[in-house]
Amino acid sequence: MKTGHVELARAQQERWQTAYAHHPQLHGSEPSAAAQWAAEAFGAAGIDDVLELGAGHGRDALFLARQGFSVHATDFSESALDQLRLEAQREGLDDRVTAALHDVRDPLPPADATVNAVFANLLLNMAFSRAELRSLVAEIHRVLCLGGLFVYAVWSVADPCSANWQQLDGGLSVHDGFVGRFFDEQLVAELADQWEFGDATPYDEGRRRLWRVTLTKPAS
Ligand SMILES: C[S@@+](CC[C@H](N)C(=O)[O-])C[C@H]1O[C@@H](n2cnc3c(N)ncnc32)[C@H](O)[C@@H]1O
């Protein structure tokens, strides 16, 4: 397993492409628990548009669209995005869901302070260095409007599945060619610097132990 910055990024993009091409609807059609929470939180804040990062084949983007949100979904797997677009069309949701190829290591496309909500389920625990994570979270902060919400979910260090992962350098682990990171409370707190901290809630989903985090871009 190569862990050099560029090689790792390219290898992970290929790994995800292959996974989605060989296993359509890899993550199933049910929305994640975090998306259900986010729909409540965004709705309560009067938000109706969401930027979703690492959306995969769109189980959450489609769920949010069904709830009435306009969703712009991004991922670095074209294969996953094709599945998302097809399903959005099939359900007649294509006026509310757009999808674009984007690697979150690159700057986010939106201009400063133009997005009301960002959602990312199980993206931040992918193969990012801590520096890349800090830049990504700074980018999310940049594009959000004042008072905008960022909801994310990540694997926890308490996840029993972590026992099956082999440790790599820099706090990353690998299993079946997928590289990821298990988050501890300290990392959650570190990434919340510059934000108003809503909550960090540990929860179980299937066999996994996760963190759900809600951050607000301070209004002043
Ligand atoms: C565990 S999956 C979660 C997918 C989706 N959020 C869900 O819950 O169904 C992680 C997703 O992150 C995407 N991903 C990983 N690294 C990425 C990167 N650097 N830029 C954009 N997407 C990335 C993968 O292609 C994959 O779709």
CSV table of C-alpha atoms and ligand atoms in Angstrom, one decimal:
chain,number,residue,atom,x,y,z
A,1,MET,CA,0.0,0.0,0.0
A,2,LYS,CA,1.5,3.3,-1.1
A,3,THR,CA,1.0,6.1,1.3
A,4,GLY,CA,2.8,8.9,-0.6
A,5,HIS,CA,0.4,11.8,-1.0
A,6,VAL,CA,-0.4,11.7,-4.8
A,7,GLU,CA,-0.1,7.9,-5.2
A,8,LEU,CA,-2.5,7.3,-2.2
A,9,ALA,CA,-5.0,9.8,-3.6
A,10,ARG,CA,-5.0,8.2,-7.0
A,11,ALA,CA,-5.1,4.7,-5.7
A,12,GLN,CA,-8.1,5.5,-3.5
A,13,GLN,CA,-10.0,7.1,-6.4
A,14,GLU,CA,-9.4,4.0,-8.4
A,15,ARG,CA,-10.4,1.7,-5.5
A,16,TRP,CA,-13.7,3.6,-5.1
A,17,GLN,CA,-14.4,3.7,-8.9
A,18,THR,CA,-13.9,-0.1,-9.0
A,19,ALA,CA,-16.1,-0.7,-6.0
A,20,TYR,CA,-19.0,1.4,-7.4
A,21,ALA,CA,-18.7,-0.1,-10.9
A,22,HIS,CA,-18.7,-3.7,-9.6
A,23,HIS,CA,-21.3,-3.1,-6.8
A,24,PRO,CA,-24.0,-0.6,-8.0
A,25,GLN,CA,-25.9,0.9,-5.0
A,26,LEU,CA,-23.0,-0.2,-2.8
A,27,HIS,CA,-24.3,1.6,0.3
A,28,GLY,CA,-28.0,0.6,-0.2
A,29,SER,CA,-30.9,2.8,-0.7
A,30,GLU,CA,-31.8,3.7,2.9
A,31,PRO,CA,-30.6,7.2,4.0
A,32,SER,CA,-27.9,7.3,6.7
A,33,ALA,CA,-28.8,8.1,10.3
A,34,ALA,CA,-26.7,11.3,9.9
A,35,ALA,CA,-28.7,12.4,6.8
A,36,GLN,CA,-31.9,12.0,8.8
A,37,TRP,CA,-30.5,14.1,11.6
A,38,ALA,CA,-29.2,16.7,9.1
A,39,ALA,CA,-32.6,17.0,7.4
A,40,GLU,CA,-34.1,17.9,10.8
A,41,ALA,CA,-31.3,20.3,11.7
A,42,PHE,CA,-31.3,22.1,8.3
A,43,GLY,CA,-35.1,22.3,8.3
A,44,ALA,CA,-35.2,23.7,11.8
A,45,ALA,CA,-32.7,26.4,10.7
A,46,GLY,CA,-34.9,27.3,7.6
A,47,ILE,CA,-32.3,26.0,5.2
A,48,ASP,CA,-33.4,24.6,1.8
A,49,ASP,CA,-30.1,24.0,-0.1
A,50,VAL,CA,-27.4,21.6,0.8
A,51,LEU,CA,-23.9,20.9,-0.6
A,52,GLU,CA,-23.1,17.2,-0.1
A,53,LEU,CA,-19.4,16.1,-0.2
A,54,GLY,CA,-18.4,12.5,-0.8
A,55,ALA,CA,-22.0,11.7,-1.7
A,56,GLY,CA,-21.3,8.3,-3.3
A,57,HIS,CA,-24.2,7.0,-5.4
A,58,GLY,CA,-26.5,9.4,-3.5
A,59,ARG,CA,-28.6,7.6,-1.0
A,60,ASP,CA,-28.5,10.7,1.2
A,61,ALA,CA,-28.7,13.3,-1.6
A,62,LEU,CA,-31.8,11.6,-2.9
A,63,PHE,CA,-33.3,11.4,0.6
A,64,LEU,CA,-32.7,15.1,1.2
A,65,ALA,CA,-34.2,15.9,-2.2
A,66,ARG,CA,-37.3,13.9,-1.3
A,67,GLN,CA,-37.5,16.0,1.8
A,68,GLY,CA,-37.7,19.1,-0.4
A,69,PHE,CA,-34.0,20.3,-0.2
A,70,SER,CA,-32.1,21.3,-3.3
A,71,VAL,CA,-28.9,19.3,-3.2
A,72,HIS,CA,-25.6,19.7,-5.0
A,73,ALA,CA,-23.8,16.4,-4.6
A,74,THR,CA,-20.1,15.9,-5.3
A,75,ASP,CA,-17.8,12.9,-5.2
A,76,PHE,CA,-14.5,11.8,-6.9
A,77,SER,CA,-16.1,8.7,-8.4
A,78,GLU,CA,-17.8,9.3,-11.7
A,79,SER,CA,-19.3,5.8,-11.6
A,80,ALA,CA,-21.1,6.7,-8.3
A,81,LEU,CA,-22.3,10.0,-9.7
A,82,ASP,CA,-23.7,8.3,-12.8
A,83,GLN,CA,-25.7,6.1,-10.6
A,84,LEU,CA,-26.9,9.1,-8.6
A,85,ARG,CA,-27.9,11.0,-11.7
A,86,LEU,CA,-29.8,8.0,-13.1
A,87,GLU,CA,-31.7,7.4,-9.9
A,88,ALA,CA,-32.6,11.2,-9.6
A,89,GLN,CA,-34.0,11.1,-13.1
A,90,ARG,CA,-35.9,7.9,-12.4
A,91,GLU,CA,-37.5,9.4,-9.3
A,92,GLY,CA,-38.2,12.7,-11.1
A,93,LEU,CA,-35.8,14.5,-8.7
A,94,ASP,CA,-33.4,15.8,-11.2
A,95,ASP,CA,-34.6,19.4,-10.9
A,96,ARG,CA,-33.6,19.3,-7.2
A,97,VAL,CA,-30.3,17.2,-7.4
A,98,THR,CA,-27.2,18.1,-9.3
A,99,ALA,CA,-24.0,16.1,-9.2
A,100,ALA,CA,-20.5,17.0,-10.1
A,101,LEU,CA,-17.1,15.3,-10.0
A,102,HIS,CA,-14.8,16.9,-7.4
A,103,ASP,CA,-11.9,15.8,-5.3
A,104,VAL,CA,-12.2,17.5,-1.9
A,105,ARG,CA,-8.4,17.9,-1.8
A,106,ASP,CA,-8.9,20.7,-4.3
A,107,PRO,CA,-10.6,24.0,-3.3
A,108,LEU,CA,-14.4,23.8,-3.2
A,109,PRO,CA,-16.0,25.4,-6.2
A,110,PRO,CA,-18.5,27.7,-4.5
A,111,ALA,CA,-17.6,31.4,-3.9
A,112,ASP,CA,-17.1,32.6,-0.3
A,113,ALA,CA,-20.2,32.6,2.0
A,114,THR,CA,-22.7,31.3,-0.7
A,115,VAL,CA,-23.7,28.0,0.8
A,116,ASN,CA,-26.2,27.5,3.7
A,117,ALA,CA,-25.4,23.9,4.6
A,118,VAL,CA,-22.8,21.3,4.0
A,119,PHE,CA,-23.3,17.6,4.7
A,120,ALA,CA,-20.7,14.8,4.6
A,121,ASN,CA,-21.4,11.3,5.7
A,122,LEU,CA,-18.3,9.1,6.1
A,123,LEU,CA,-16.1,11.4,3.9
A,124,LEU,CA,-13.8,13.0,6.5
A,125,ASN,CA,-12.7,9.5,7.7
A,126,MET,CA,-11.3,8.7,4.2
A,127,ALA,CA,-7.6,8.8,3.3
A,128,PHE,CA,-6.7,12.3,4.3
A,129,SER,CA,-3.7,13.5,6.2
A,130,ARG,CA,-4.5,15.7,9.2
A,131,ALA,CA,-3.3,18.7,7.2
A,132,GLU,CA,-5.7,17.8,4.4
A,133,LEU,CA,-8.5,17.5,6.9
A,134,ARG,CA,-7.8,20.9,8.3
A,135,SER,CA,-7.7,22.5,4.8
A,136,LEU,CA,-11.0,20.8,3.8
A,137,VAL,CA,-12.7,22.0,7.0
A,138,ALA,CA,-11.3,25.5,6.4
A,139,GLU,CA,-12.7,25.4,2.8
A,140,ILE,CA,-16.2,24.3,4.1
A,141,HIS,CA,-16.0,27.3,6.6
A,142,ARG,CA,-15.1,29.6,3.7
A,143,VAL,CA,-18.0,28.6,1.4
A,144,LEU,CA,-20.7,28.6,4.2
A,145,CYS,CA,-22.7,31.7,4.9
A,146,LEU,CA,-22.5,33.3,8.3
A,147,GLY,CA,-24.7,31.0,10.6
A,148,GLY,CA,-24.4,28.2,8.0
A,149,LEU,CA,-24.4,24.6,9.2
A,150,PHE,CA,-21.9,21.8,8.7
A,151,VAL,CA,-23.1,18.3,9.7
A,152,TYR,CA,-20.7,15.3,9.3
A,153,ALA,CA,-20.4,11.7,10.4
A,154,VAL,CA,-17.1,9.7,10.8
A,155,TRP,CA,-15.9,6.4,12.1
A,156,SER,CA,-15.0,6.4,15.7
A,157,VAL,CA,-11.9,4.9,17.3
A,158,ALA,CA,-14.4,2.9,19.4
A,159,ASP,CA,-15.7,1.2,16.2
A,160,PRO,CA,-15.4,-2.6,16.7
A,161,CYS,CA,-14.6,-2.9,12.9
A,162,SER,CA,-11.3,-1.0,13.5
A,163,ALA,CA,-9.8,-4.3,14.8
A,164,ASN,CA,-9.9,-5.7,11.2
A,165,TRP,CA,-8.0,-2.7,9.8
A,166,GLN,CA,-4.2,-2.7,9.5
A,167,GLN,CA,-2.5,0.5,10.7
A,168,LEU,CA,-0.5,2.6,8.3
A,169,ASP,CA,1.5,5.8,8.9
A,170,GLY,CA,-0.1,9.1,10.0
A,171,GLY,CA,-3.0,7.6,11.9
A,172,LEU,CA,-4.5,6.0,8.7
A,173,SER,CA,-5.5,2.3,8.4
A,174,VAL,CA,-6.3,0.0,5.5
A,175,HIS,CA,-8.7,-2.8,4.9
A,176,ASP,CA,-9.4,-4.5,1.5
A,177,GLY,CA,-7.6,-1.7,-0.3
A,178,PHE,CA,-9.7,1.1,1.3
A,179,VAL,CA,-7.7,3.6,3.4
A,180,GLY,CA,-9.4,5.5,6.3
A,181,ARG,CA,-9.1,7.1,9.7
A,182,PHE,CA,-10.9,6.4,12.9
A,183,PHE,CA,-11.7,9.6,14.8
A,184,ASP,CA,-11.0,10.3,18.4
A,185,GLU,CA,-12.6,13.1,20.4
A,186,GLN,CA,-9.4,15.2,20.2
A,187,LEU,CA,-9.5,15.3,16.4
A,188,VAL,CA,-13.2,16.2,16.4
A,189,ALA,CA,-12.4,19.1,18.8
A,190,GLU,CA,-9.3,20.1,16.7
A,191,LEU,CA,-11.5,20.4,13.6
A,192,ALA,CA,-14.1,22.5,15.4
A,193,ASP,CA,-11.6,25.4,16.0
A,194,GLN,CA,-13.1,28.6,14.4
A,195,TRP,CA,-16.6,27.1,14.6
A,196,GLU,CA,-19.5,27.2,17.0
A,197,PHE,CA,-19.6,23.7,18.4
A,198,GLY,CA,-23.2,22.2,18.2
A,199,ASP,CA,-22.7,18.7,19.2
A,200,ALA,CA,-20.5,15.6,18.8
A,201,THR,CA,-22.6,12.5,19.4
A,202,PRO,CA,-21.4,9.0,19.4
A,203,TYR,CA,-23.9,6.6,17.9
A,204,ASP,CA,-24.2,3.1,16.4
A,205,GLU,CA,-25.3,2.3,12.8
A,206,GLY,CA,-25.3,-1.4,11.9
A,207,ARG,CA,-22.1,-2.8,13.2
A,208,ARG,CA,-20.3,0.6,13.2
A,209,ARG,CA,-19.6,3.1,16.0
A,210,LEU,CA,-19.6,6.6,14.6
A,211,TRP,CA,-19.4,10.3,15.6
A,212,ARG,CA,-22.0,12.7,14.4
A,213,VAL,CA,-20.8,16.3,14.5
A,214,THR,CA,-22.7,19.6,14.0
A,215,LEU,CA,-20.8,22.8,13.5
A,216,THR,CA,-22.1,26.3,12.9
A,217,LYS,CA,-20.1,29.1,11.2
A,218,PRO,CA,-20.3,31.9,13.7
A,219,ALA,CA,-22.6,34.7,12.7
A,220,SER,CA,-20.1,37.3,13.7
B,1,LIG,C1,-17.8,5.6,2.8
B,1,LIG,S1,-18.3,6.3,1.3
B,1,LIG,C2,-19.7,7.2,1.8
B,1,LIG,C3,-20.6,7.6,0.6
B,1,LIG,C4,-21.9,8.3,1.0
B,1,LIG,N1,-21.6,9.5,1.7
B,1,LIG,C5,-22.8,7.4,1.8
B,1,LIG,O1,-22.8,7.5,3.0
B,1,LIG,O2,-23.5,6.6,1.1
B,1,LIG,C6,-17.0,7.5,1.1
B,1,LIG,C7,-17.2,8.3,-0.2
B,1,LIG,O3,-16.2,9.4,-0.3
B,1,LIG,C8,-15.7,9.5,-1.6
B,1,LIG,N2,-14.4,10.1,-1.5
B,1,LIG,C9,-13.3,9.6,-0.9
B,1,LIG,N3,-12.2,10.4,-1.0
B,1,LIG,C10,-12.7,11.5,-1.7
B,1,LIG,C11,-12.1,12.7,-2.2
B,1,LIG,N4,-10.8,12.9,-2.0
B,1,LIG,N5,-12.9,13.6,-2.8
B,1,LIG,C12,-14.2,13.3,-3.1
B,1,LIG,N6,-14.8,12.2,-2.7
B,1,LIG,C13,-14.1,11.3,-2.0
B,1,LIG,C14,-15.7,8.0,-2.1
B,1,LIG,O4,-15.8,8.0,-3.5
B,1,LIG,C15,-17.0,7.5,-1.5
B,1,LIG,O5,-18.1,7.8,-2.3
